[in-house]
Coordinates of C-alpha atoms in Angstrom, one line a residue:
Chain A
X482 CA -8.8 -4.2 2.8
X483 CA -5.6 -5.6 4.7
X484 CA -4.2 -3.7 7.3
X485 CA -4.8 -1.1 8.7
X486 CA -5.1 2.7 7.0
X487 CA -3.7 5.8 8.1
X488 CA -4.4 9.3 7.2
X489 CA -2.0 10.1 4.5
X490 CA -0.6 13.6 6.4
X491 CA 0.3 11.2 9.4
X492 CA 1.9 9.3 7.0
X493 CA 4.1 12.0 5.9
X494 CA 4.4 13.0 9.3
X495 CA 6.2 10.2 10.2
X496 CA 8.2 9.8 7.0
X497 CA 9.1 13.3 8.4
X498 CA 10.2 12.5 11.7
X499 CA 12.1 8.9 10.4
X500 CA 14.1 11.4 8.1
X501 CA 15.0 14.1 11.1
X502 CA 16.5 11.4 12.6
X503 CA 13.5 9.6 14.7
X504 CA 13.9 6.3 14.1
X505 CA 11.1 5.5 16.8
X506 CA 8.6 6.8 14.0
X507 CA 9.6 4.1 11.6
X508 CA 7.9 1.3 13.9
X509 CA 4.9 3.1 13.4
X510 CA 5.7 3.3 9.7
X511 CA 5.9 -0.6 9.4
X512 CA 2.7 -1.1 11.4
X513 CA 0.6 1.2 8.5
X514 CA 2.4 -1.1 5.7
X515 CA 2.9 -4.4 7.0
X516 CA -0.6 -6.0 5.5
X517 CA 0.7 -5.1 2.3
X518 CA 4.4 -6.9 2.6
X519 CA 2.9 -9.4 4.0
X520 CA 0.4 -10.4 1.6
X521 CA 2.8 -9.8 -1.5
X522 CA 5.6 -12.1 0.5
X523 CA 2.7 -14.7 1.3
X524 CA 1.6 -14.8 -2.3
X525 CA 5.3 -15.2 -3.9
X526 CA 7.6 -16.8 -1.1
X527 CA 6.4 -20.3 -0.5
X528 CA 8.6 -21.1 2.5
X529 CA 7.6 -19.7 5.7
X530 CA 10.9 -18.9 7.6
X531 CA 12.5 -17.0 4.4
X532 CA 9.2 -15.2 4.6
X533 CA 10.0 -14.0 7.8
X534 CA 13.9 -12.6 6.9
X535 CA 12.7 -11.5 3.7
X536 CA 10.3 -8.8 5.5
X537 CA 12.6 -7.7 7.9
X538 CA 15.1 -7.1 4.7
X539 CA 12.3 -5.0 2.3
X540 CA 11.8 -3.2 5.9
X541 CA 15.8 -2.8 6.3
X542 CA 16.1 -1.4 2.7
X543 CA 13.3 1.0 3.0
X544 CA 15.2 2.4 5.9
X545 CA 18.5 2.7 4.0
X546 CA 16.4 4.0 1.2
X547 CA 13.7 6.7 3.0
X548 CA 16.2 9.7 2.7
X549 CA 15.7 9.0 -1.4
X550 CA 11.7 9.1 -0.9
X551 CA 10.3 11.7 -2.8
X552 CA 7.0 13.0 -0.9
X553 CA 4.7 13.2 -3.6
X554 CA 4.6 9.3 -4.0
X555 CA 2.2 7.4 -2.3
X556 CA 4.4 5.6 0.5
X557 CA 2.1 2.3 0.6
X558 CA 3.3 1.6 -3.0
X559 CA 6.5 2.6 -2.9
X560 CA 7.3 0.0 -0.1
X561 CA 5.0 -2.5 -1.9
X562 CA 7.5 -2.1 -5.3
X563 CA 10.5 -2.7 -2.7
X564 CA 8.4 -5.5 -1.3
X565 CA 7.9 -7.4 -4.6
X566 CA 11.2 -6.3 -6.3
X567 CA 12.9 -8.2 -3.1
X568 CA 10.6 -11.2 -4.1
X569 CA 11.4 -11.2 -7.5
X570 CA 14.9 -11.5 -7.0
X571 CA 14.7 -14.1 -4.1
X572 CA 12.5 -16.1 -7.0
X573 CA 16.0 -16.0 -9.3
X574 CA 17.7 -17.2 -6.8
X575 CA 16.0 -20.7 -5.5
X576 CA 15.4 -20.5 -9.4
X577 CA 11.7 -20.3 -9.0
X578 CA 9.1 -19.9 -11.8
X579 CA 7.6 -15.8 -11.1
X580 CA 4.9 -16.2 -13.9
X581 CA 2.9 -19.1 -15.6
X582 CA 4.8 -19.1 -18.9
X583 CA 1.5 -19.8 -20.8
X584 CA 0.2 -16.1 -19.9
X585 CA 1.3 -14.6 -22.7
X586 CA 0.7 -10.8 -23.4
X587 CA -2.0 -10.3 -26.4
X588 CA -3.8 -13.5 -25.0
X589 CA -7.1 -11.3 -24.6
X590 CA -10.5 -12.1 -23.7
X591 CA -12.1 -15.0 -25.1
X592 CA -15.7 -14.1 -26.4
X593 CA -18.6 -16.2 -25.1
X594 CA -19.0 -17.9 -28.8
X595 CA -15.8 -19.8 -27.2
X596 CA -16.9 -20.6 -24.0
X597 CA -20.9 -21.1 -24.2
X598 CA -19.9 -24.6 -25.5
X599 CA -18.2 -25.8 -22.3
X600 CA -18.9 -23.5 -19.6
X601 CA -20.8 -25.7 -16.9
X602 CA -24.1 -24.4 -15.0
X603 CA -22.9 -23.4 -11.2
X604 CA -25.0 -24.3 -7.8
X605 CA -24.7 -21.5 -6.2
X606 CA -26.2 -22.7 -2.4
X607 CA -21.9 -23.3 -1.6
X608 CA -21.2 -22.5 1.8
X609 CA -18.9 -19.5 2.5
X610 CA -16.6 -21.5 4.2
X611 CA -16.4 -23.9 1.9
X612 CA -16.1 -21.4 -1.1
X613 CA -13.4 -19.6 0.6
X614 CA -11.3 -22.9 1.4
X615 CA -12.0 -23.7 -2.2
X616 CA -10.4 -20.0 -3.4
X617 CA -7.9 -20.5 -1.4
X618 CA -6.3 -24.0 -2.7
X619 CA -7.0 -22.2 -6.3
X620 CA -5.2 -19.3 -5.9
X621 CA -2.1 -21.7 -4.6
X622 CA -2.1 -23.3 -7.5
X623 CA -1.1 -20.1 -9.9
X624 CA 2.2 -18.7 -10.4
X625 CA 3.5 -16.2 -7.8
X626 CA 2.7 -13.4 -10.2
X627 CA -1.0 -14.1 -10.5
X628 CA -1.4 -15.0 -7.2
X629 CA -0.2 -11.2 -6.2
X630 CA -2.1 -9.6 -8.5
X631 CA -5.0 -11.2 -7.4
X632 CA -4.5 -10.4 -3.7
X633 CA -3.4 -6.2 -4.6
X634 CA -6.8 -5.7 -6.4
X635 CA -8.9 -8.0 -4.6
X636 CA -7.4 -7.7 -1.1
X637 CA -5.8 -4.8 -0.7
X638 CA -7.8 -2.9 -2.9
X639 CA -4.9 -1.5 -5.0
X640 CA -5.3 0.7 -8.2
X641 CA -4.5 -0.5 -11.7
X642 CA -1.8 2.5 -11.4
X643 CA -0.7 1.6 -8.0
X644 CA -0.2 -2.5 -8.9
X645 CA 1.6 -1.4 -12.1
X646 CA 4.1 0.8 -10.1
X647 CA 4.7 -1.9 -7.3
X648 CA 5.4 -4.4 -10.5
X649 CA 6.9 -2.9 -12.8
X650 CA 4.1 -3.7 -14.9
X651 CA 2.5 -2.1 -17.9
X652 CA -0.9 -1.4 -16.9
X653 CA -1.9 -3.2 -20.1
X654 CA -0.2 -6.5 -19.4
X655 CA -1.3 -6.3 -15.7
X656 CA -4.9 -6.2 -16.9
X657 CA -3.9 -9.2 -19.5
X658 CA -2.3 -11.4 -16.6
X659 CA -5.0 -10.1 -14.4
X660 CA -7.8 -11.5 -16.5
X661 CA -6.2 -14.8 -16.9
X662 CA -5.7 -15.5 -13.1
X663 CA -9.4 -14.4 -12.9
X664 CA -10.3 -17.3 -15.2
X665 CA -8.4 -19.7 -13.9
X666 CA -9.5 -19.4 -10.8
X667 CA -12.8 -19.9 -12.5
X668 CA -11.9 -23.1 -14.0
X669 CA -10.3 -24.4 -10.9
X670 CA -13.7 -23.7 -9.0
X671 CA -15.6 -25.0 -11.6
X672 CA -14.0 -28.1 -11.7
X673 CA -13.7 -28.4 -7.9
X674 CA -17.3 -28.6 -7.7
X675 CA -17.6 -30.9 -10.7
X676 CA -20.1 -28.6 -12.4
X677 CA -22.1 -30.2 -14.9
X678 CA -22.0 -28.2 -18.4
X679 CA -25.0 -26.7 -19.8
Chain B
X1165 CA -31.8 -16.5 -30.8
X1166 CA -28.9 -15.1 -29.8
X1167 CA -25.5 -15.7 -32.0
X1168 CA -23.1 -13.3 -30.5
X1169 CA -22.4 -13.2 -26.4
X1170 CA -20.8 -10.8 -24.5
X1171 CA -17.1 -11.0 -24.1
X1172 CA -15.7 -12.9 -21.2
X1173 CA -13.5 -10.1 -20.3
X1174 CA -16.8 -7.3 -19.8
X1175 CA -18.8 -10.4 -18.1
X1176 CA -15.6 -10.9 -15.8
X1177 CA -15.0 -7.1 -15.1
X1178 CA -18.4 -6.6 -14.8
X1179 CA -19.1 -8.8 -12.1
X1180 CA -15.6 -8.6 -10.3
X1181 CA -14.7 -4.6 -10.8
X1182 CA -18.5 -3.4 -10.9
X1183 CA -17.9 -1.4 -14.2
X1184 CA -21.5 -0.6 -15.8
X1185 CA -22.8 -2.1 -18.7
X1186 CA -24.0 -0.3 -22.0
X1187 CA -27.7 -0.5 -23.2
X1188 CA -27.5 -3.5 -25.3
X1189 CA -24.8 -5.3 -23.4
X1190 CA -27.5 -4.7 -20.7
X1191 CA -30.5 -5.8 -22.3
X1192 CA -28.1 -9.0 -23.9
X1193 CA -27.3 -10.2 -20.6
X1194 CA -30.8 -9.9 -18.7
X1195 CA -32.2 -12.0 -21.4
X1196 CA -29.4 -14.2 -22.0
X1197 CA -28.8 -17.2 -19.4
X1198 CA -25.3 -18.9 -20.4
X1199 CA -24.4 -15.2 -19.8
X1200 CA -25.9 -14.7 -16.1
X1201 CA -24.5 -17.8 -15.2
X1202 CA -20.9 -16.9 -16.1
X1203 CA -21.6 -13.8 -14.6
X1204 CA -22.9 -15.5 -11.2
X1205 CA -19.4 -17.5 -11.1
X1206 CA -17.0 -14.6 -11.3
X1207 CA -19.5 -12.9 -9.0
X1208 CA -18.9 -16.4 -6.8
X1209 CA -15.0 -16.2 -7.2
X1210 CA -15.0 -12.2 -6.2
X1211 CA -16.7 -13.3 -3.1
X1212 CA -14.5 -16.0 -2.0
X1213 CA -11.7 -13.6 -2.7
X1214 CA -13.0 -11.0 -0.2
X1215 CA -13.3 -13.2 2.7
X1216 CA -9.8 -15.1 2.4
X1217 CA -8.2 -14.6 5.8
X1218 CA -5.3 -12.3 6.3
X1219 CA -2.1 -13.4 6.6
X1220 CA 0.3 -13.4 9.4
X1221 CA 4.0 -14.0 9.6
X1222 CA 3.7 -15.2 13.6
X1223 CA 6.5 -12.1 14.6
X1224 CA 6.5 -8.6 15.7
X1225 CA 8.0 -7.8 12.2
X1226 CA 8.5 -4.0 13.8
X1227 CA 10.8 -5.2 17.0
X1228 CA 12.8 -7.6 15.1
X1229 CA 13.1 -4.5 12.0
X1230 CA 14.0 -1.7 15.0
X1231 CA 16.7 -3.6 16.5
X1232 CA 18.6 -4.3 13.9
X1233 CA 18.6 -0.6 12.9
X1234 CA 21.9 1.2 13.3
X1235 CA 22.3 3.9 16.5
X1236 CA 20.7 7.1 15.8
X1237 CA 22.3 10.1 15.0
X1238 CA 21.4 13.3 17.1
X1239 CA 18.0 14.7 16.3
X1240 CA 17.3 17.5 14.0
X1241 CA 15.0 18.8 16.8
X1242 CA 18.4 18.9 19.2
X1243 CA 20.2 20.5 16.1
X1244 CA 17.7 23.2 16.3
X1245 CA 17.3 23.9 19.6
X1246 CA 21.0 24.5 19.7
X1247 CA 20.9 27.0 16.4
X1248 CA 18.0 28.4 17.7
X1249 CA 20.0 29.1 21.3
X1250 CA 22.8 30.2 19.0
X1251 CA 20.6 32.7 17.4
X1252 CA 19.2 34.2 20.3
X1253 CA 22.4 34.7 21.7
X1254 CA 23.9 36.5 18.8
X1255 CA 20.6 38.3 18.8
X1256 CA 21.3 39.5 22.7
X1257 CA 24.8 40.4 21.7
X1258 CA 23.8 42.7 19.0
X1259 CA 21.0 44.6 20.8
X1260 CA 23.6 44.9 24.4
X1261 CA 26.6 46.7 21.6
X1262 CA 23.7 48.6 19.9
X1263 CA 22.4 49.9 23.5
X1264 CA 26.1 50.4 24.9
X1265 CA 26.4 52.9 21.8
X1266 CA 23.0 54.5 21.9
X1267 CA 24.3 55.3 25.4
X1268 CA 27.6 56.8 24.2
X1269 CA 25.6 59.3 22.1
X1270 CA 22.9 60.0 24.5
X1271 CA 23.8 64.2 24.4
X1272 CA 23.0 63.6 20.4
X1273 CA 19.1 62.7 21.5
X1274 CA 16.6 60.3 22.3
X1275 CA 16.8 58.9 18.6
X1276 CA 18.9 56.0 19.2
X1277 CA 17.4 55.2 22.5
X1278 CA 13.8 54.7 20.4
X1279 CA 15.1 52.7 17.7
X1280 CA 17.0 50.6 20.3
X1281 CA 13.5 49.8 22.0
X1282 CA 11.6 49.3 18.6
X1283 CA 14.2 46.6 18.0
X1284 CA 14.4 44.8 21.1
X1285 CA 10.4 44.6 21.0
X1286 CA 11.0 43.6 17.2
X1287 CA 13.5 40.6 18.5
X1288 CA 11.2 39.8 21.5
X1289 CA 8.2 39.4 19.4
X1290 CA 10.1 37.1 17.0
X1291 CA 11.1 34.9 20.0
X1292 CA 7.7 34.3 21.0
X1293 CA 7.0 33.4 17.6
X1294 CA 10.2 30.7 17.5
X1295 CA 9.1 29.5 21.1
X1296 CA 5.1 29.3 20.4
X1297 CA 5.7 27.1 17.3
X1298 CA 8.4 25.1 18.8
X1299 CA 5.8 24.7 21.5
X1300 CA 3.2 23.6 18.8
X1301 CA 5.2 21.0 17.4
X1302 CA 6.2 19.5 20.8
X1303 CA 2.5 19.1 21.2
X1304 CA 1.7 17.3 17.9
X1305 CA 4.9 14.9 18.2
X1306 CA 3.7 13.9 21.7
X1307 CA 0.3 13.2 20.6
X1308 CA 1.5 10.7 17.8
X1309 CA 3.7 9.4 20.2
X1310 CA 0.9 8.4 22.4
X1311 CA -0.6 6.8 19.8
X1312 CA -3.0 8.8 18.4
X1313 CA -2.8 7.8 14.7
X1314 CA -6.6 7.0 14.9
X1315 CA -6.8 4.7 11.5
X1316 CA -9.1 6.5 9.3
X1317 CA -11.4 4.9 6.8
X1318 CA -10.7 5.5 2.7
X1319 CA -7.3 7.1 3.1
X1320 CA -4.2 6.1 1.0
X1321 CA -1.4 5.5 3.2

């Protein structure tokens, strides 16, 4: 996982202090979530220097917005939901697309009666660099939304429950969308390779 | 021969969220090879996914956050030293007026005297108390300060 993990007591220990007024606490509060900001900013920002104001202003809000924090929530996710709600709405303004429009919800799994027909036969001996640069130019090719999905369960090891409060998300339609991206990151490596079919 | 293959979803979740397969599903994909190899690929992708780097934004994203913070307001731990002063005070006050009149009545008996002792020990004991875990606290706050929030493997933030 990105980032580094703290002991959820410290955690509220500093939320704690940041709320009696310590304000030195919250540096430490930023260093225990910044993997997560990061990697949902990477994934749904594509220019670098907005990037950079962007984090400082999710970092900023959840300042402004700590006294509200209820305790009992996990903090990680709660800063991730102000993380990718402050994404979201930087996408409406440059006007940018959030979600492939061709991920529609009900779309479920395909059964292998659909794909046995085309699904190519995969050399395996790829070298992990290579893979990983591969996976990497794949995953920029989806829409924002996919591309964070991807990166909260498979990076940062987030729970269904956890990516669907951070999105917004039905946990159904995250599972949907999630599935897709899955795929097509399939199909992209697949055809990288230039797999032969079976 | 087999007409029916396992959904692309349970092959996909199967090799990229580790769920378990049933009997049959099981025994379908050990024997079934267009299966395996769409397992192997997700199992391929899952693998790529875990060893993409982690990104950076090239700043100390918690200077550049601090300093655009507003000035702090007082601490609560200076608001409560100063009720807490407050309290001991009126504390003091009370037990010097309740010993100024046990002394007025002294001729009535020792009566007065002993309850006056029972409740400065009473107050005393609760000062330790306040001081002791005001104490405590001191000592946990320094130790984060010094930066002993050792990271600790499996726990939610």
């Amino acid at each position: 996982m990105a980032g580094q993990l703290y002991d959820s007591r410290e955690i509220q220990t500093l939320v704690f202090r940041v709320k009696s007024g310590d304000q030195q606490a919250f540096a430490l509060l930023i260093r225990a979530t910044e993997g997560l900001v990061t990697q949902i900013l990477f994934k749904m920002v594509p220019d670098h220097e907005d990037r950079r104001d962007l984090a400082q202003d999710v970092y900023l809000k959840v300042f402004r917005s700590l006294p509200g924090f209820r305790q009992d929530a996990k903090f990680s996710t709660w800063v991730g939901k102000i993380a990718y709600n402050t994404a979201v709405n930087y996408l409406r303004k440059k006007k940018l697309v959030l979600s492939d429009p061709s991920l529609k919800d009900g779309e479920g799994a395909a059964t292998a009666t659909q794909w046995a027909g085309d699904f190519p036969a995969i050399d395996l001996v790829l070298q992990r660099r290579e893979l990983t640069a591969t996976i990497q130019e794949a995953l920029s090719r989806l829409a924002p939304l996919q591309r964070t999905l991807i990166t909260l369960y498979h990076q940062e090891e987030q729970s269904y429950e956890d990516m669907a409060v951070i999105t917004g998300l039905p946990i159904g339609t995250l599972k949907s969308y999630l599935f897709r991206a899955r795929k097509a990151l399939k199909e992209i490596l697949i055809n990288q390779f230039k797999l032969e079919p079976i | 021969m087999i007409k029916q293959h396992l959904s692309e979803e349970l092959l996909q979740r199967y090799a990229m969220e580790g769920i378990s397969l049933d009997g049959a599903d099981l025994l379908h994909l050990q024997q079934c090879t267009a299966c395996q190899q769409l397992a192997e690929t997700y199992q391929l992708v899952q693998t790529g996914l875990v060893h993409l780097a982690q990104p950076s934004l090239d700043m100390d994203l918690a200077a550049a956050v601090m300093a655009q913070l507003p000035a702090s307001k007082p601490t609560s731990e200076k608001a409560l030293a100063v009720v807490l002063v407050l309290v001991v005070l009126a504390l003091a006050a009370c037990i010097g007026i309740s010993i100024q009149l046990d002394f007025s009545f002294l001729q009535s008996g020792t009566g007065p005297i002993v309850s006056g002792l029972i409740g400065l020990t009473a107050v005393g004991c609760l000062v330790f108390m306040l001081v002791s875990s005001w104490q405590d606290f001191h000592h946990k706050i320094n130790q984060l300060n010094k930066g002993n929030l050792q990271p600790s493997n499996g726990a939610a933030v």
